[in-house]
Structure formats: structure tokens, C-alpha cells
Amino acid sequence: MTRRIGVGTESPTDAFFGELAARGREPLLKNASGAVRFDLVDGDAVEHRCVTMRDGEIAVSHKKARADAVVRLDKATFDGMASGRTNAMAAFLRGELEVEGDVGLVLLFQRLFPSPPAGATSVGRSAKRGIP
Amino acid sequence: MSDGLVQILDGNTFVVSDGRGDIESSATDPTGLFSFDTRFLSTWVLTVAGTRLTALSTDDLQYFEARFFLVPGTGTVYVDSDLSVIRERAVGDGFHEQLTILNHRGTPAELDVRIDAASDFADLFEVKDALAKKGLNKSIVEGGRLVLRYERESFVRETWISASAPALIDEGGLSFAVTIEPHGEWTTDLDVVTAIAGTGERREHPKYGRRDRTARPNMAQNLEAWISHAPSIQCDWEPLTGAYRRSLVDLAALRFTTQTMPGHALPAAGLPWFMTMFGRDSIFTSLQALPFVPELAATTLRALGERQGTRTDDFRDEDPGRILHEMRYGEMTAFEERPHSPYYGAADATPLYLVLLDEYERWTGDRELVRDLEFEARAALRWIDEYADLQGNGYVSYKRRNAETGLENQCWKDSWDSISYRDGELPGFPRATCEIQGYVYDAKTRAARLAREVWRDPEFALQLEGEAAALKRRFNRDFWVADGRFFAVALDADGRQVDSLTSNIGHLLWSGIVDRSKAKAVARHLLGPRLFSGWGIRTLAEGEGRYNPIGYHVGTVWPFDNSFIAWGLRRYGFRAEAARVASGILDAAPFFDGQLPEAFGGYPREMTKHPVRYPTACSPQAWSTGTPLLLLRTMLGLEPVGDQLVVDPALPSRIGRLELLDIPGRWGRIDAFGRGRYET
């Protein structure tokens, strides 16, 4: 698989994982230990991101590796979470994420998603997404 | 059981039915099978030969099981009935119901047996507010079962209904053509499964099957183990021993397990409608229960820590470091029509989280947890200084950013009119209520100890102590109502005192923020005629503009409030006063079979002779359940000091002798004794 390079063309998902891999450490995950794999569905294609966490150290791979928790979702949904437009817990309750395995790890991982863009959240989702 | 309703529950799955076991809910009627804040059955009606049944008796076997003995017909017709009908129901991932019909005749009985089933898939919030559904509701017969299905985009909830006996299944229910031999019986299993796609909650079968085939936990045995694990009590005053046992039993029922920590429970806020995680309620209850079941506090700290805010999100009133207010799982939360995913609109839960962390370590010596949660604790302290000081005046205040569905009052008195001036006028926002400043003072003082002793950061400890001392100085100047000699309930948006006399000043004693020189005046008010009813301390003093003895936060007496005030009175050495509060509240307990309600009327005791219950839907309610526990602690004067437990009893004189045996803690197990001394 090829990763597109360059800020302008990069999807929020790729930017999120790229930045995470570059950081290497994350105090928010200090108590997380294990691997979470995201199976990102994009039409017929499925991409994988596997994040290994140990004592705040993080490694990211694109392999379909064994993991303690597997989250299957549309890549578009991940784009939303990675850009702060979609709240992960609400998306989970809506059934947009399928989680297998250690739910606690996923709960800790979602701490890393950014805040919603300014002005986007004061009235909730209906106004945000314009869905009737 | 209110209104003849039968409630059984397992975690956050519960069934509320009538005494026959039937469910016939309207949009606003709170009966049904509920799970994860969603109603999975709104109709479940049994008919035999076309007629409804009548209950002879109903037993709650254990809190997840009930048995209904029924006969066909209504009114007095049943007297000569030659059929008996038994429904045995066990809740868990839906429910299992064993339906048995006995034929007492000497001739065969041919019967049409019918179960009508339907679901409106209402969100708990919709049941409360009577709102219309936005998705598609379908009923399908497939694979030998009836599937009730609700779909809105990717949000899918299903109820699967099947029977072990041959049934004719249609979209509205199940029919059985039954022939029963003379003096014979017929039986079928009915499985009702609550299915939620994608959340790991999908099960093929309900948790329990038929009684004779699948083992069930012996809850009576579990309960005895739970009770015997807690300290035992010996006392010659029955209201206390009765309330203590009832509290332990109710606390067992209130245990709530999250998906992330299976096998570990924290106290939910109340049964059945508040069977979920609340920051404030779970923390207060864990504090009350610390000397008895310290493991509840550990789970509360971990679970709330995992869900601590990390973002700035106006809809959820979330900030980095903020401890959540309430978590919900239903459709309106999923679609962000309600902000509870989770909602963070509480200004007190974050400092209280730090108070619990320190108090937990003082009792248990579990430093590992304090180390594990260092990051969360520091984030909570940052929230106090960087996000919660909305007016830049050094006080934590609140003003909701979600103006549509957020909470106006983000303190424990969270109803709309709870904070008022003497004349009854309501202040604008932001509001800085006094007790929250007390919690912050306590939180910083306690965090300083943890920083010094556990996190090995003496510099941070000094900084926190300096901040706490400065806060105390400012607070005693800015909140002190000089002409009344008490503390204002709040500062308003202009920094002016909201000058009514309230029970909040009792929490200030608990936190330690009150100058010694002012404590006596505060205690005098608390036990004076305007606040003290004889049963307990009123939320708002008689004579204030909004005072109403049956107003939710403006005149009623809250047992939990009183338990923390009694703790505060002890902290400042008011032994007789603390004993008086404890004795008043415990005197009320027998009127409610030992189960203290959320609140009761603020009428003077000599006027009503018995405490008047404030009508609420929840029973038991967690922090009322915890009240007798904390009162035991304050009466015995239990205080961990280093590795020792200090016992310094101050008991009301009606207690001859009180023994609390095997109090768990860092000392192992210790007994405490006391004799009554204080006339109340």
C-alpha cells in the first residue's frame, strides 16, 4: 500500500496516524497496554492501522496484525473522528463502529481524537451534518 | 414496589411490569423491558382462551427474578378457576420466561394461549419527555422467531422472541394451540433477547434459561457473602442496625459494572432509571461507603478516570481534565440529541474526584492506584485552574455552553431554582457556589499530600498548599455574609453575594475551608430553627424567599446532605451537633423500612410527627443508601491516621452501646466501640 505524502492531499486519517507515529509517546495512553487494530473500510478495500501501546510508547503499522481489540468502521467515519467532527462514543452508540475484544483499550485510545472544530458542536449533530 | 409495579433487574437491563407480569406501556408510561437506556419491549401481554389473567400472588425471588401465580379471568371470576398459570421470569441480556399452565380438571383442556409482543424502542429520555421516533420500526418473522427491529441509519436495536413449544408466530406475537391432559400441565420457554449490533452486546440467548436446566447465581448466597465481608454491627438501637443492613443490601443492588472493567463494580445513582455512571453520585456514594466496602471507590476512580475529558466540546460541556457528569447509551445520546456520551456538565465532580482519590488512599494504603492515576489527577487540577475559573476571580464557577440540553445548575442542587438570593430572585450566570470552593480547597490540600508522599513531587505539593491557603483567605472574606454570620450560597456573575442561608454551608465544614473563628456561627445556623427541622438540616432555610418544605432543593431535607454535614461538624469538633444530626436522620429511617429516601419534607418534626417522603421515581437512591454508613463513621469518629484507625466516638445517648467489628483498611481489620453520651 502506498501512503500519500504531502499535507494538502493527505486524508485526516492518514494525517492522524502519521502524526501519532511521529510522536512515539503519548502520556494520555500511559495506562494502556496492548494493540488496537482499525480495519478501515473504503468501498471494497479495507486498510489496516495497528497501534501498539505500552507505558505511553506508541508504534503504528499498516499490517493486519493480531490485536487485543479490533475496530471495523468506514474510513470516512475515521476521517470524522480524526478531524474532531465525529464523536467516537456517539458513533459507537450509533453502530458505526464494530468493536471486538478489549473495549477498555479502545476507550483509552479515543482520548487521542481532537476537539471538534470551533463552533461545530454547540448544537449537536443534526445541525453539524445537515441530515434531516 | 410503587403502584403495584414489579421491577427486576440485572445491571442496566430491567423489566417493569404489572403484578400479572404484563407490559402495556404507552409513550410516557415507564413500563417495559429496558436495556442500555432503550425500551426493547413495550407490549408483552398474556391471554389464555382469549381472556387476560389475574394475579393471585407475585414473588420477587431475587432481584433479577420474579414469579407470578395467575388464573384466567378478571375480577371475582377466578374463584372457581380450574386452571393455574405460572410465569417465572429472569432478567439478563433480555429475559427468559417459563410459562406453565396446570389443568385441574378431570377432562382435557384445549386452550388458545397468546403472547402479544411489540416494542416502541423508546429512549429513556423519550419516555420521560414523550418524544416521537425518527427511525423505522419493523416486525419480522424469520428463522422461527419474532424479530422486532428498529433502524435509524446504522443504529439498529432488535428484540428476538422465540419459544421452545410449537408456536404460530405472527408479527404481533406468538400463539399456541395447547391441549393439556386431565390434571396435567403444559409449559414453554420464552426467550427475549436484546440485541445491539456492533457493541459486543449481541447474545444469542438471554443470560438465564429454565430454572431446572441452567444454573443461576444464588443471589441470596452472594448477598450474604457481600454482607459478611463488610463490618458487622452490634447495637441496642434498632433504627441503626436496621438501616445499616438495609444499606448494605441496597448497595449490592446498586452495583454497576462497566464494559471496560468486568468483575468490578461502582455504585450507580439509583434504581432503576439511574442505573448508570454519574460522576457526583458515584463519588459521594463511594466516599460514604469507604470504611465498609472500599473496592467501590477503586472502581469509581478508575472508571471515571478512563472517561475523563480530553477535548473542548461545547455540546458536551467537556474540557480537558473534567470528570464526567452522566453517561447514557440510548438513541438520543447516539444521535447527539442529548449530550450524554458522556455529558460533563458538573462543576463539583472534578474536585470531588481528587478528594476521593486521597481519602481512598488514606483508608486502604493502595498507592499503586494513586500512581496509576497521577496523570488524571494532575489533569483534574489543571481543569480547576485553567478551565473552571470562568470569571478570572480565582473561584470555580459554572455556565453551561450547551444552552439547549445542558444543565443550568452544575452543582448537586441541580434544579432550576435551587440557587437564589434571600428575596427569591435568581442570579445570572456564571455562578460560583460556595461548596464547590470548599471542595477545591480540600482537593488541593489532599493532592498536596499525594504529591509529597506518592508522586514524590514536593515542589508541586508546596505550590498546591500555597494555592489552597490563598483560596481559603479569599473565600472567608468574599463569601462571608457579615450581617447574617454565615457564608453566601454563591457569588453571582458580578461577584456579588447570593445571600440566602442554605445547607451548603455544612459542606464547607466538611471541606475544612471555614476559618476556625467562623465555624461556631456556621454550626449554630445548621442546628438552628431555620435550618434544622428536627429530622435534619433543610436545603434552604425557613424564611428565605423560595423556601418551600416540599420544594426539591429549596426546603426539603436530604439524608445524604446531612451525612456530609455531620462529617463536617465532627471535623470542627462539634460532637454533640454531629450526634444530633445523625440521630435525627436515623430516627426517620424506620418510617421507610430502613431505606432512607432521596429527600423528605422540611416540615418541623413536631408538626408532622413522621417524615414526609418527597415523591421520586428512584428507590433505592445511591447516596441515600450510603447515608447510614457515613453516619456510623461520624458517630464513631473513625479517622485513618498514618497506618492506624483512630476511634473517637460521639454517640447520641439513645444508643447504649455500639460495636462496629472488622473495619477493613491499611491496618488490616479493626473493631470500634462507643457508648451514647449526647442528649439529642
mmCIF file of N, CA, C and O in Angstrom, chain B residues 46 71 241 259 270 354 431 437 478 494 550 587 645 664 667:
data_model
loop_
_atom_site.group_PDB
_atom_site.id
_atom_site.type_symbol
_atom_site.label_atom_id
_atom_site.label_comp_id
_atom_site.label_asym_id
_atom_site.label_seq_id
_atom_site.Cartn_x
_atom_site.Cartn_y
_atom_site.Cartn_z
ATOM 1 N N LEU B 46 -50.137 -11.518 28.091
ATOM 2 C CA LEU B 46 -50.538 -12.922 28.020
ATOM 3 C C LEU B 46 -52.065 -13.042 28.095
ATOM 4 O O LEU B 46 -52.693 -12.433 28.962
ATOM 5 N N VAL B 71 -54.495 -16.743 37.473
ATOM 6 C CA VAL B 71 -55.623 -17.545 36.994
ATOM 7 C C VAL B 71 -56.315 -16.760 35.897
ATOM 8 O O VAL B 71 -56.257 -15.524 35.896
ATOM 9 N N THR B 241 -29.264 -0.477 63.405
ATOM 10 C CA THR B 241 -28.898 -1.790 62.858
ATOM 11 C C THR B 241 -29.754 -2.114 61.630
ATOM 12 O O THR B 241 -29.266 -2.663 60.645
ATOM 13 N N GLN B 259 -18.486 -2.025 30.806
ATOM 14 C CA GLN B 259 -17.938 -2.966 29.832
ATOM 15 C C GLN B 259 -16.413 -3.049 29.910
ATOM 16 O O GLN B 259 -15.827 -4.061 29.589
ATOM 17 N N GLY B 270 -29.077 5.265 41.048
ATOM 18 C CA GLY B 270 -30.382 4.911 41.606
ATOM 19 C C GLY B 270 -31.088 3.887 40.754
ATOM 20 O O GLY B 270 -30.814 3.783 39.561
ATOM 21 N N LEU B 354 -10.687 14.216 43.200
ATOM 22 C CA LEU B 354 -9.396 14.280 43.907
ATOM 23 C C LEU B 354 -9.569 13.991 45.394
ATOM 24 O O LEU B 354 -8.726 13.334 46.015
ATOM 25 N N ARG B 431 -22.186 31.212 37.918
ATOM 26 C CA ARG B 431 -22.398 31.171 39.352
ATOM 27 C C ARG B 431 -21.259 30.382 39.994
ATOM 28 O O ARG B 431 -20.910 29.322 39.497
ATOM 29 N N GLN B 437 -16.151 25.707 46.096
ATOM 30 C CA GLN B 437 -14.870 26.315 46.513
ATOM 31 C C GLN B 437 -14.277 25.504 47.674
ATOM 32 O O GLN B 437 -13.068 25.318 47.759
ATOM 33 N N ASP B 478 -14.665 36.892 50.905
ATOM 34 C CA ASP B 478 -15.624 37.221 49.847
ATOM 35 C C ASP B 478 -16.999 36.586 50.034
ATOM 36 O O ASP B 478 -17.999 37.110 49.553
ATOM 37 N N ASP B 494 -21.578 39.113 38.858
ATOM 38 C CA ASP B 494 -20.860 40.349 39.176
ATOM 39 C C ASP B 494 -19.988 40.209 40.411
ATOM 40 O O ASP B 494 -19.473 41.204 40.924
ATOM 41 N N ILE B 550 -41.668 21.366 50.743
ATOM 42 C CA ILE B 550 -41.661 20.242 49.801
ATOM 43 C C ILE B 550 -41.121 20.679 48.434
ATOM 44 O O ILE B 550 -41.486 20.137 47.394
ATOM 45 N N ASP B 587 -33.501 8.470 63.029
ATOM 46 C CA ASP B 587 -34.869 8.359 63.553
ATOM 47 C C ASP B 587 -35.879 8.242 62.411
ATOM 48 O O ASP B 587 -36.940 7.631 62.564
ATOM 49 N N LEU B 645 -6.171 3.364 62.686
ATOM 50 C CA LEU B 645 -7.516 3.907 62.644
ATOM 51 C C LEU B 645 -7.828 4.486 64.019
ATOM 52 O O LEU B 645 -7.823 3.777 65.018
ATOM 53 N N PRO B 664 -12.370 -2.722 57.594
ATOM 54 C CA PRO B 664 -11.202 -3.001 56.754
ATOM 55 C C PRO B 664 -10.402 -1.726 56.459
ATOM 56 O O PRO B 664 -10.944 -0.634 56.448
ATOM 57 N N TRP B 667 -4.774 -1.066 58.066
ATOM 58 C CA TRP B 667 -4.415 -1.690 59.344
ATOM 59 C C TRP B 667 -4.852 -3.141 59.402
ATOM 60 O O TRP B 667 -4.719 -3.778 60.430
#
